[in-house]
PDB file of C-alpha atoms and ligand atoms in Angstrom:
ATOM      1  CA  MET A   1     -22.796 -17.984  -7.677  1.00 45.00           C
ATOM      2  CA  LYS A   2     -24.422 -21.289  -8.638  1.00 53.00           C
ATOM      3  CA  ASP A   3     -23.887 -24.377  -6.446  1.00 49.00           C
ATOM      4  CA  ASN A   4     -21.670 -26.104  -9.009  1.00 50.00           C
ATOM      5  CA  GLU A   5     -19.363 -23.150  -9.534  1.00 54.00           C
ATOM      6  CA  PHE A   6     -16.102 -22.687  -7.578  1.00 53.00           C
ATOM      7  CA  SER A   7     -14.911 -19.401  -6.250  1.00 61.00           C
ATOM      8  CA  ARG A   8     -11.463 -18.395  -7.491  1.00 58.00           C
ATOM      9  CA  ARG A   9      -9.916 -19.225  -4.137  1.00 62.00           C
ATOM     10  CA  GLU A  10     -11.514 -22.684  -4.071  1.00 60.00           C
ATOM     11  CA  PHE A  11     -10.350 -23.322  -7.607  1.00 55.00           C
ATOM     12  CA  ILE A  12      -6.776 -22.397  -6.690  1.00 55.00           C
ATOM     13  CA  GLN A  13      -6.838 -24.656  -3.635  1.00 54.00           C
ATOM     14  CA  ILE A  14      -8.224 -27.582  -5.581  1.00 52.00           C
ATOM     15  CA  ALA A  15      -5.737 -27.092  -8.415  1.00 50.00           C
ATOM     16  CA  GLY A  16      -2.913 -26.968  -5.942  1.00 48.00           C
ATOM     17  CA  GLY A  17      -4.013 -30.129  -4.153  1.00 42.00           C
ATOM     18  CA  SER A  18      -4.801 -32.342  -7.107  1.00 38.00           C
ATOM     19  CA  ALA A  19      -2.884 -31.318 -10.186  1.00 36.00           C
ATOM     20  CA  VAL A  20       0.492 -31.797  -8.511  1.00 37.00           C
ATOM     21  CA  VAL A  21       2.329 -32.300 -11.754  1.00 42.00           C
ATOM     22  CA  MET A  22       0.584 -31.562 -15.028  1.00 44.00           C
ATOM     23  CA  LEU A  23       2.020 -32.774 -18.231  1.00 46.00           C
ATOM     24  CA  GLY A  24       0.913 -31.740 -21.708  1.00 41.00           C
ATOM     25  CA  GLY A  25      -1.197 -34.332 -23.500  1.00 37.00           C
ATOM     26  CA  HIS A  26       1.767 -35.776 -25.396  1.00 38.00           C
ATOM     27  CA  GLY A  27       3.751 -36.225 -22.192  1.00 40.00           C
ATOM     28  CA  CYS A  28       1.014 -38.289 -20.641  1.00 39.00           C
ATOM     29  CA  ALA A  29       0.648 -40.438 -23.823  1.00 38.00           C
ATOM     30  CA  LEU A  30       4.371 -41.166 -23.842  1.00 41.00           C
ATOM     31  CA  LEU A  31       4.367 -42.178 -20.208  1.00 46.00           C
ATOM     32  CA  SER A  32       1.412 -44.528 -20.550  1.00 44.00           C
ATOM     33  CA  LYS A  33       2.681 -46.103 -23.780  1.00 45.00           C
ATOM     34  CA  TYR A  34       6.029 -47.139 -22.325  1.00 49.00           C
ATOM     35  CA  VAL A  35       4.931 -48.078 -18.850  1.00 51.00           C
ATOM     36  CA  ALA A  36       5.593 -51.770 -18.562  1.00 57.00           C
ATOM     37  CA  LYS A  37       4.413 -53.782 -15.558  1.00 61.00           C
ATOM     38  CA  ASP A  38       6.968 -54.171 -12.774  1.00 66.00           C
ATOM     39  CA  MET A  39       9.534 -52.026 -14.488  1.00 66.00           C
ATOM     40  CA  PRO A  40      11.423 -50.003 -11.791  1.00 67.00           C
ATOM     41  CA  ARG A  41      11.037 -46.273 -11.781  1.00 63.00           C
ATOM     42  CA  SER A  42      14.713 -45.765 -12.623  1.00 65.00           C
ATOM     43  CA  ASN A  43      14.111 -47.374 -16.039  1.00 66.00           C
ATOM     44  CA  TYR A  44      12.069 -44.501 -17.231  1.00 68.00           C
ATOM     45  CA  LYS A  45      14.037 -41.717 -18.868  1.00 78.00           C
ATOM     46  CA  VAL A  46      11.479 -39.257 -17.550  1.00 84.00           C
ATOM     47  CA  PHE A  47      12.949 -39.753 -14.086  1.00 84.00           C
ATOM     48  CA  SER A  48      16.574 -39.297 -15.194  1.00 87.00           C
ATOM     49  CA  LYS A  49      18.413 -36.048 -14.957  1.00 90.00           C
ATOM     50  CA  GLY A  50      17.916 -33.494 -17.747  1.00 90.00           C
ATOM     51  CA  LYS A  51      19.366 -30.230 -18.879  1.00 90.00           C
ATOM     52  CA  ILE A  52      17.656 -27.185 -20.258  1.00 90.00           C
ATOM     53  CA  GLY A  53      18.909 -23.638 -20.808  1.00 86.00           C
ATOM     54  CA  GLY A  54      22.259 -24.678 -19.328  1.00 90.00           C
ATOM     55  CA  ILE A  55      20.835 -25.826 -16.006  1.00 92.00           C
ATOM     56  CA  GLN A  56      20.577 -29.285 -14.580  1.00 94.00           C
ATOM     57  CA  LEU A  57      17.112 -30.727 -13.879  1.00 95.00           C
ATOM     58  CA  LYS A  58      16.651 -33.500 -11.336  1.00 95.00           C
ATOM     59  CA  ASN A  59      14.171 -35.198 -13.723  1.00 92.00           C
ATOM     60  CA  ARG A  60      12.316 -34.484 -16.981  1.00 90.00           C
ATOM     61  CA  LEU A  61       8.907 -33.784 -15.438  1.00 91.00           C
ATOM     62  CA  ILE A  62       8.083 -30.259 -16.488  1.00 93.00           C
ATOM     63  CA  LYS A  63       5.054 -28.532 -15.093  1.00 94.00           C
ATOM     64  CA  SER A  64       3.503 -26.761 -18.058  1.00 93.00           C
ATOM     65  CA  ALA A  65       2.748 -23.067 -17.640  1.00 94.00           C
ATOM     66  CA  SER A  66      -0.651 -22.491 -15.993  1.00 92.00           C
ATOM     67  CA  ASP A  67      -2.097 -19.248 -14.780  1.00 91.00           C
ATOM     68  CA  VAL A  68      -4.054 -20.094 -11.635  1.00 92.00           C
ATOM     69  CA  GLY A  69      -5.900 -16.782 -11.509  1.00 90.00           C
ATOM     70  CA  ALA A  70      -4.397 -15.676  -8.244  1.00 94.00           C
ATOM     71  CA  THR A  71      -3.763 -12.061  -9.091  1.00 94.00           C
ATOM     72  CA  ASN A  72      -5.855  -9.353  -7.397  1.00 92.00           C
ATOM     73  CA  ASP A  73      -7.035  -6.235  -9.238  1.00 88.00           C
ATOM     74  CA  ASP A  74      -4.062  -4.255  -7.805  1.00 91.00           C
ATOM     75  CA  CYS A  75      -1.526  -6.840  -9.074  1.00 92.00           C
ATOM     76  CA  THR A  76      -0.841  -8.301  -5.632  1.00 95.00           C
ATOM     77  CA  TYR A  77      -0.605 -12.050  -5.627  1.00 96.00           C
ATOM     78  CA  MET A  78      -2.797 -14.172  -3.356  1.00 96.00           C
ATOM     79  CA  LYS A  79      -1.324 -16.339  -0.590  1.00 96.00           C
ATOM     80  CA  GLU A  80      -3.142 -19.325  -2.114  1.00 95.00           C
ATOM     81  CA  GLY A  81      -1.191 -18.708  -5.358  1.00 96.00           C
ATOM     82  CA  PHE A  82       2.144 -18.983  -3.628  1.00 97.00           C
ATOM     83  CA  GLU A  83       0.932 -22.180  -1.855  1.00 96.00           C
ATOM     84  CA  VAL A  84       0.039 -23.773  -5.222  1.00 96.00           C
ATOM     85  CA  TYR A  85       3.588 -23.222  -6.465  1.00 97.00           C
ATOM     86  CA  LYS A  86       5.009 -24.749  -3.313  1.00 96.00           C
ATOM     87  CA  ASP A  87       2.689 -27.780  -3.649  1.00 95.00           C
ATOM     88  CA  TRP A  88       3.679 -28.273  -7.334  1.00 94.00           C
ATOM     89  CA  SER A  89       7.325 -28.223  -6.314  1.00 95.00           C
ATOM     90  CA  LYS A  90       6.755 -30.721  -3.453  1.00 94.00           C
ATOM     91  CA  GLY A  91       4.878 -32.898  -5.955  1.00 92.00           C
ATOM     92  CA  GLY A  92       8.118 -33.858  -7.684  1.00 91.00           C
ATOM     93  CA  ALA A  93       8.458 -31.776 -10.846  1.00 93.00           C
ATOM     94  CA  GLY A  94      11.994 -31.057 -12.075  1.00 95.00           C
ATOM     95  CA  LEU A  95      10.914 -27.774 -13.554  1.00 95.00           C
ATOM     96  CA  ILE A  96       7.951 -25.501 -13.122  1.00 96.00           C
ATOM     97  CA  ILE A  97       7.063 -22.953 -15.764  1.00 96.00           C
ATOM     98  CA  SER A  98       5.131 -20.105 -14.081  1.00 97.00           C
ATOM     99  CA  GLY A  99       1.790 -18.889 -15.382  1.00 95.00           C
ATOM    100  CA  HIS A 100       2.195 -16.071 -17.870  1.00 94.00           C
ATOM    101  CA  MET A 101       3.316 -12.695 -16.543  1.00 96.00           C
ATOM    102  CA  THR A 102       2.707  -9.485 -18.437  1.00 94.00           C
ATOM    103  CA  VAL A 103       5.639  -7.354 -19.500  1.00 95.00           C
ATOM    104  CA  VAL A 104       3.359  -4.289 -19.903  1.00 92.00           C
ATOM    105  CA  PRO A 105       0.719  -2.840 -17.511  1.00 87.00           C
ATOM    106  CA  GLN A 106      -2.700  -4.160 -18.324  1.00 78.00           C
ATOM    107  CA  SER A 107      -5.750  -2.818 -16.568  1.00 69.00           C
ATOM    108  CA  SER A 108      -7.771  -5.481 -14.830  1.00 64.00           C
ATOM    109  CA  LYS A 109     -10.242  -7.455 -16.855  1.00 66.00           C
ATOM    110  CA  THR A 110      -8.716  -6.608 -20.229  1.00 73.00           C
ATOM    111  CA  PHE A 111      -7.645 -10.186 -20.766  1.00 74.00           C
ATOM    112  CA  LEU A 112     -10.068 -12.221 -22.853  1.00 70.00           C
ATOM    113  CA  PHE A 113     -10.029 -15.068 -20.320  1.00 71.00           C
ATOM    114  CA  ASN A 114     -11.296 -12.669 -17.679  1.00 72.00           C
ATOM    115  CA  HIS A 115      -8.738 -12.967 -14.951  1.00 80.00           C
ATOM    116  CA  ASN A 116      -6.097 -10.504 -13.856  1.00 88.00           C
ATOM    117  CA  LEU A 117      -2.587 -11.030 -15.242  1.00 91.00           C
ATOM    118  CA  THR A 118       0.451 -11.667 -13.068  1.00 95.00           C
ATOM    119  CA  CYS A 119       2.609  -8.590 -13.233  1.00 96.00           C
ATOM    120  CA  ILE A 120       6.296  -8.348 -14.020  1.00 97.00           C
ATOM    121  CA  HIS A 121       6.282  -4.950 -15.735  1.00 96.00           C
ATOM    122  CA  ASP A 122       7.725  -2.937 -12.803  1.00 97.00           C
ATOM    123  CA  ASP A 123      10.506  -3.339 -10.299  1.00 98.00           C
ATOM    124  CA  LYS A 124       7.938  -2.950  -7.528  1.00 97.00           C
ATOM    125  CA  PHE A 125       6.761  -6.506  -8.188  1.00 98.00           C
ATOM    126  CA  ILE A 126      10.196  -8.049  -7.512  1.00 98.00           C
ATOM    127  CA  PRO A 127       9.382  -8.808  -3.806  1.00 98.00           C
ATOM    128  CA  GLN A 128       6.215 -10.829  -4.640  1.00 98.00           C
ATOM    129  CA  LEU A 129       7.972 -12.496  -7.592  1.00 98.00           C
ATOM    130  CA  SER A 130      10.740 -13.496  -5.127  1.00 98.00           C
ATOM    131  CA  LYS A 131       8.084 -15.028  -2.964  1.00 98.00           C
ATOM    132  CA  MET A 132       6.819 -17.155  -5.859  1.00 98.00           C
ATOM    133  CA  ALA A 133      10.306 -18.328  -6.814  1.00 98.00           C
ATOM    134  CA  GLY A 134      11.116 -18.838  -3.158  1.00 98.00           C
ATOM    135  CA  ALA A 135       7.949 -20.939  -2.647  1.00 98.00           C
ATOM    136  CA  VAL A 136       9.151 -23.351  -5.309  1.00 98.00           C
ATOM    137  CA  HIS A 137      12.724 -23.571  -4.005  1.00 98.00           C
ATOM    138  CA  ASP A 138      11.330 -24.056  -0.448  1.00 97.00           C
ATOM    139  CA  GLY A 139       9.093 -26.884  -1.667  1.00 96.00           C
ATOM    140  CA  ASP A 140      12.137 -28.640  -2.991  1.00 97.00           C
ATOM    141  CA  LYS A 141      15.513 -26.942  -3.375  1.00 97.00           C
ATOM    142  CA  ASP A 142      16.268 -28.953  -6.511  1.00 97.00           C
ATOM    143  CA  CYS A 143      13.080 -27.934  -8.320  1.00 97.00           C
ATOM    144  CA  LYS A 144      13.686 -25.138 -10.829  1.00 97.00           C
ATOM    145  CA  ILE A 145      11.280 -22.394 -11.775  1.00 97.00           C
ATOM    146  CA  PHE A 146      11.189 -20.385 -15.020  1.00 96.00           C
ATOM    147  CA  ALA A 147       9.147 -17.181 -15.296  1.00 97.00           C
ATOM    148  CA  GLN A 148       6.983 -17.165 -18.356  1.00 96.00           C
ATOM    149  CA  ILE A 149       6.989 -13.565 -19.588  1.00 95.00           C
ATOM    150  CA  ASN A 150       4.555 -12.406 -22.199  1.00 92.00           C
ATOM    151  CA  HIS A 151       2.319  -9.845 -23.881  1.00 91.00           C
ATOM    152  CA  ILE A 152      -1.297 -10.960 -24.373  1.00 88.00           C
ATOM    153  CA  GLY A 153      -1.286  -9.583 -27.953  1.00 88.00           C
ATOM    154  CA  MET A 154      -4.633 -10.067 -29.680  1.00 86.00           C
ATOM    155  CA  ASP A 155      -6.272 -11.346 -26.472  1.00 84.00           C
ATOM    156  CA  SER A 156      -6.515  -7.809 -25.046  1.00 84.00           C
ATOM    157  CA  THR A 157     -10.115  -6.758 -25.211  1.00 80.00           C
ATOM    158  CA  THR A 158      -9.140  -3.071 -25.016  1.00 82.00           C
ATOM    159  CA  ASP A 159      -5.780  -2.675 -26.835  1.00 83.00           C
ATOM    160  CA  PRO A 160      -5.128  -5.735 -28.968  1.00 87.00           C
ATOM    161  CA  ILE A 161      -1.830  -5.789 -30.852  1.00 88.00           C
ATOM    162  CA  SER A 162      -0.541  -8.223 -33.504  1.00 89.00           C
ATOM    163  CA  ALA A 163       1.698  -8.680 -36.508  1.00 86.00           C
ATOM    164  CA  SER A 164      -1.304  -8.061 -38.743  1.00 86.00           C
ATOM    165  CA  SER A 165      -4.654  -6.280 -38.259  1.00 88.00           C
ATOM    166  CA  VAL A 166      -6.731  -9.402 -38.916  1.00 85.00           C
ATOM    167  CA  PRO A 167      -8.865  -9.859 -35.739  1.00 81.00           C
ATOM    168  CA  TRP A 168      -9.209 -13.289 -34.364  1.00 77.00           C
ATOM    169  CA  PRO A 169     -12.659 -14.633 -33.733  1.00 77.00           C
ATOM    170  CA  PHE A 170     -12.709 -14.370 -29.904  1.00 78.00           C
ATOM    171  CA  VAL A 171     -11.874 -10.646 -29.769  1.00 77.00           C
ATOM    172  CA  LYS A 172     -13.785  -8.670 -32.336  1.00 76.00           C
ATOM    173  CA  LYS A 173     -11.640  -5.567 -32.057  1.00 82.00           C
ATOM    174  CA  LYS A 174      -9.110  -5.135 -34.844  1.00 89.00           C
ATOM    175  CA  PRO A 175      -5.529  -5.374 -33.410  1.00 90.00           C
ATOM    176  CA  SER A 176      -3.152  -2.484 -34.087  1.00 91.00           C
ATOM    177  CA  THR A 177      -0.318  -3.647 -36.342  1.00 92.00           C
ATOM    178  CA  LEU A 178       3.080  -3.429 -34.723  1.00 90.00           C
ATOM    179  CA  SER A 179       5.686  -1.285 -36.462  1.00 91.00           C
ATOM    180  CA  ILE A 180       9.345  -2.205 -36.370  1.00 91.00           C
ATOM    181  CA  ASN A 181       9.848   0.385 -33.650  1.00 93.00           C
ATOM    182  CA  ASP A 182       6.994  -1.070 -31.614  1.00 90.00           C
ATOM    183  CA  ILE A 183       8.635  -4.485 -31.922  1.00 89.00           C
ATOM    184  CA  LYS A 184      11.953  -3.155 -30.741  1.00 91.00           C
ATOM    185  CA  GLU A 185      10.177  -1.528 -27.817  1.00 92.00           C
ATOM    186  CA  LEU A 186       8.418  -4.775 -26.997  1.00 90.00           C
ATOM    187  CA  LYS A 187      11.752  -6.648 -27.149  1.00 91.00           C
ATOM    188  CA  ASN A 188      13.135  -4.213 -24.605  1.00 94.00           C
ATOM    189  CA  LEU A 189      10.100  -4.752 -22.321  1.00 94.00           C
ATOM    190  CA  TYR A 190      10.719  -8.524 -22.461  1.00 94.00           C
ATOM    191  CA  LEU A 191      14.385  -7.976 -21.621  1.00 95.00           C
ATOM    192  CA  ALA A 192      13.541  -5.702 -18.646  1.00 97.00           C
ATOM    193  CA  ALA A 193      11.101  -8.340 -17.385  1.00 97.00           C
ATOM    194  CA  ALA A 194      13.710 -11.055 -17.744  1.00 96.00           C
ATOM    195  CA  LYS A 195      16.138  -8.979 -15.592  1.00 97.00           C
ATOM    196  CA  ARG A 196      13.394  -8.665 -12.953  1.00 98.00           C
ATOM    197  CA  ALA A 197      12.802 -12.416 -12.981  1.00 97.00           C
ATOM    198  CA  LYS A 198      16.546 -12.949 -12.484  1.00 97.00           C
ATOM    199  CA  ALA A 199      16.625 -10.439  -9.608  1.00 98.00           C
ATOM    200  CA  ALA A 200      13.633 -12.225  -8.064  1.00 98.00           C
ATOM    201  CA  GLY A 201      15.439 -15.575  -7.996  1.00 98.00           C
ATOM    202  CA  PHE A 202      13.861 -17.368 -10.964  1.00 98.00           C
ATOM    203  CA  ASP A 203      16.236 -19.853 -12.573  1.00 97.00           C
ATOM    204  CA  ARG A 204      15.499 -18.817 -16.167  1.00 95.00           C
ATOM    205  CA  VAL A 205      12.703 -17.184 -18.224  1.00 95.00           C
ATOM    206  CA  GLN A 206      10.490 -18.650 -20.901  1.00 93.00           C
ATOM    207  CA  GLY A 207       9.640 -16.037 -23.521  1.00 90.00           C
ATOM    208  CA  HIS A 208       5.989 -16.445 -24.409  1.00 88.00           C
ATOM    209  CA  GLY A 209       5.007 -14.852 -27.682  1.00 82.00           C
ATOM    210  CA  PRO A 210       1.419 -15.815 -28.084  1.00 76.00           C
ATOM    211  CA  ARG A 211      -1.556 -14.403 -29.886  1.00 74.00           C
ATOM    212  CA  GLY A 212       0.060 -12.456 -32.677  1.00 71.00           C
ATOM    213  CA  THR A 213       3.185 -11.321 -30.865  1.00 68.00           C
ATOM    214  CA  VAL A 214       5.413 -14.313 -31.652  1.00 59.00           C
ATOM    215  CA  SER A 215       5.895 -13.594 -35.310  1.00 53.00           C
ATOM    216  CA  CYS A 216       6.885 -10.081 -34.427  1.00 54.00           C
ATOM    217  CA  LEU A 217       9.425 -11.040 -31.871  1.00 53.00           C
ATOM    218  CA  SER A 218      10.983 -13.759 -33.995  1.00 48.00           C
ATOM    219  CA  HIS A 219      11.212 -11.258 -36.856  1.00 46.00           C
ATOM    220  CA  GLU A 220      13.178  -8.921 -34.637  1.00 44.00           C
ATOM    221  CA  CYS A 221      15.519 -11.761 -33.576  1.00 38.00           C
ATOM    222  CA  GLN A 222      16.551 -12.576 -37.168  1.00 30.00           C
TER     223      GLN A 222
HETATM  224  C1  FMN B   1      -5.979 -23.135 -16.346  1.00 59.81           C
HETATM  225  C2  FMN B   1      -4.947 -23.127 -17.372  1.00 59.81           C
HETATM  226  C3  FMN B   1      -4.039 -22.081 -17.461  1.00 59.81           C
HETATM  227  C4  FMN B   1      -3.039 -22.068 -18.419  1.00 59.81           C
HETATM  228  N1  FMN B   1      -2.140 -21.034 -18.413  1.00 59.81           N
HETATM  229  C5  FMN B   1      -1.165 -21.032 -19.323  1.00 59.81           C
HETATM  230  C6  FMN B   1      -0.162 -19.978 -19.355  1.00 59.81           C
HETATM  231  O1  FMN B   1      -0.179 -19.102 -18.544  1.00 59.81           O
HETATM  232  N2  FMN B   1       0.763 -19.998 -20.317  1.00 59.81           N
HETATM  233  C7  FMN B   1       0.838 -21.012 -21.270  1.00 59.81           C
HETATM  234  O2  FMN B   1       1.704 -21.001 -22.095  1.00 59.81           O
HETATM  235  N3  FMN B   1      -0.048 -22.053 -21.243  1.00 59.81           N
HETATM  236  C8  FMN B   1      -1.014 -22.058 -20.351  1.00 59.81           C
HETATM  237  N4  FMN B   1      -1.948 -23.082 -20.314  1.00 59.81           N
HETATM  238  C9  FMN B   1      -1.739 -24.188 -21.273  1.00 59.81           C
HETATM  239  C10 FMN B   1      -1.034 -25.369 -20.563  1.00 59.81           C
HETATM  240  O3  FMN B   1       0.360 -25.038 -20.257  1.00 59.81           O
HETATM  241  C11 FMN B   1      -0.951 -26.634 -21.453  1.00 59.81           C
HETATM  242  O4  FMN B   1      -0.139 -26.389 -22.578  1.00 59.81           O
HETATM  243  C12 FMN B   1      -2.333 -27.054 -21.938  1.00 59.81           C
HETATM  244  O5  FMN B   1      -3.217 -27.095 -20.854  1.00 59.81           O
HETATM  245  C13 FMN B   1      -2.239 -28.429 -22.612  1.00 59.81           C
HETATM  246  O6  FMN B   1      -1.853 -29.443 -21.732  1.00 59.81           O
HETATM  247  P1  FMN B   1      -2.881 -30.493 -21.136  1.00 59.81           P
HETATM  248  O7  FMN B   1      -3.359 -31.274 -22.325  1.00 59.81           O
HETATM  249  O8  FMN B   1      -2.137 -31.286 -20.144  1.00 59.81           O
HETATM  250  O9  FMN B   1      -3.984 -29.663 -20.483  1.00 59.81           O
HETATM  251  C14 FMN B   1      -2.963 -23.081 -19.372  1.00 59.81           C
HETATM  252  C15 FMN B   1      -3.857 -24.178 -19.291  1.00 59.81           C
HETATM  253  C16 FMN B   1      -4.785 -24.172 -18.360  1.00 59.81           C
HETATM  254  C17 FMN B   1      -5.787 -25.347 -18.308  1.00 59.81           C
END
């Protein structure tokens, strides 16, 4: 490892300590544009209560989904990973969206971005998922957590899938095209994962349909 590179554990610790609440670029722009000098905090709508998916949020600060790379090869989740979730919660967010969690088993290192995926494809992961949701609720009982459930679609370096067989530039392998039956199967896998998230104490789920899977899922919903 070079001097200027972080180990994964160091990265997780630094991310947890500094990026307490991350907003997407637009969120930051909105905040800075309307920040007037001496205006009390209560004047900003971002600090007022919000509602999403039928639940009340203490404010409108939403921690955007970020995978912190805390999953080991055997799908166990590192202690540092739980700590990051607790820190984010303590940092004041009204809602935290978890990093993406795979609804199907994926062998380690099949993900293009070269880290293991957080697992939600089997009931045996419910205890560690409970620990993640619990870390957020322990950090602040009023902070909510949604589980982001997904399939990595075209980003799998071994078994890419997509709505079409057109490969995307980062993964050269042609994706297999999903049939209607595959899509139905995928939908059931998402539903099973959502039930696990509920059992583990997450407040809601966010269905993530990235990298070629979104069009398939929305097709099935119509
Ligand atoms: C390290 C890292 C991990 C991320 N993981 C996810 C993820 O698991 N799911 C997701 O939908 N977006 C993920 N994102 C995207 C972020 O949620 C966010 O949309 C993106 O970083 C843009 O916001 P920014 O301009 O504040 O960085 C990730 C981003 C980063 C930098």
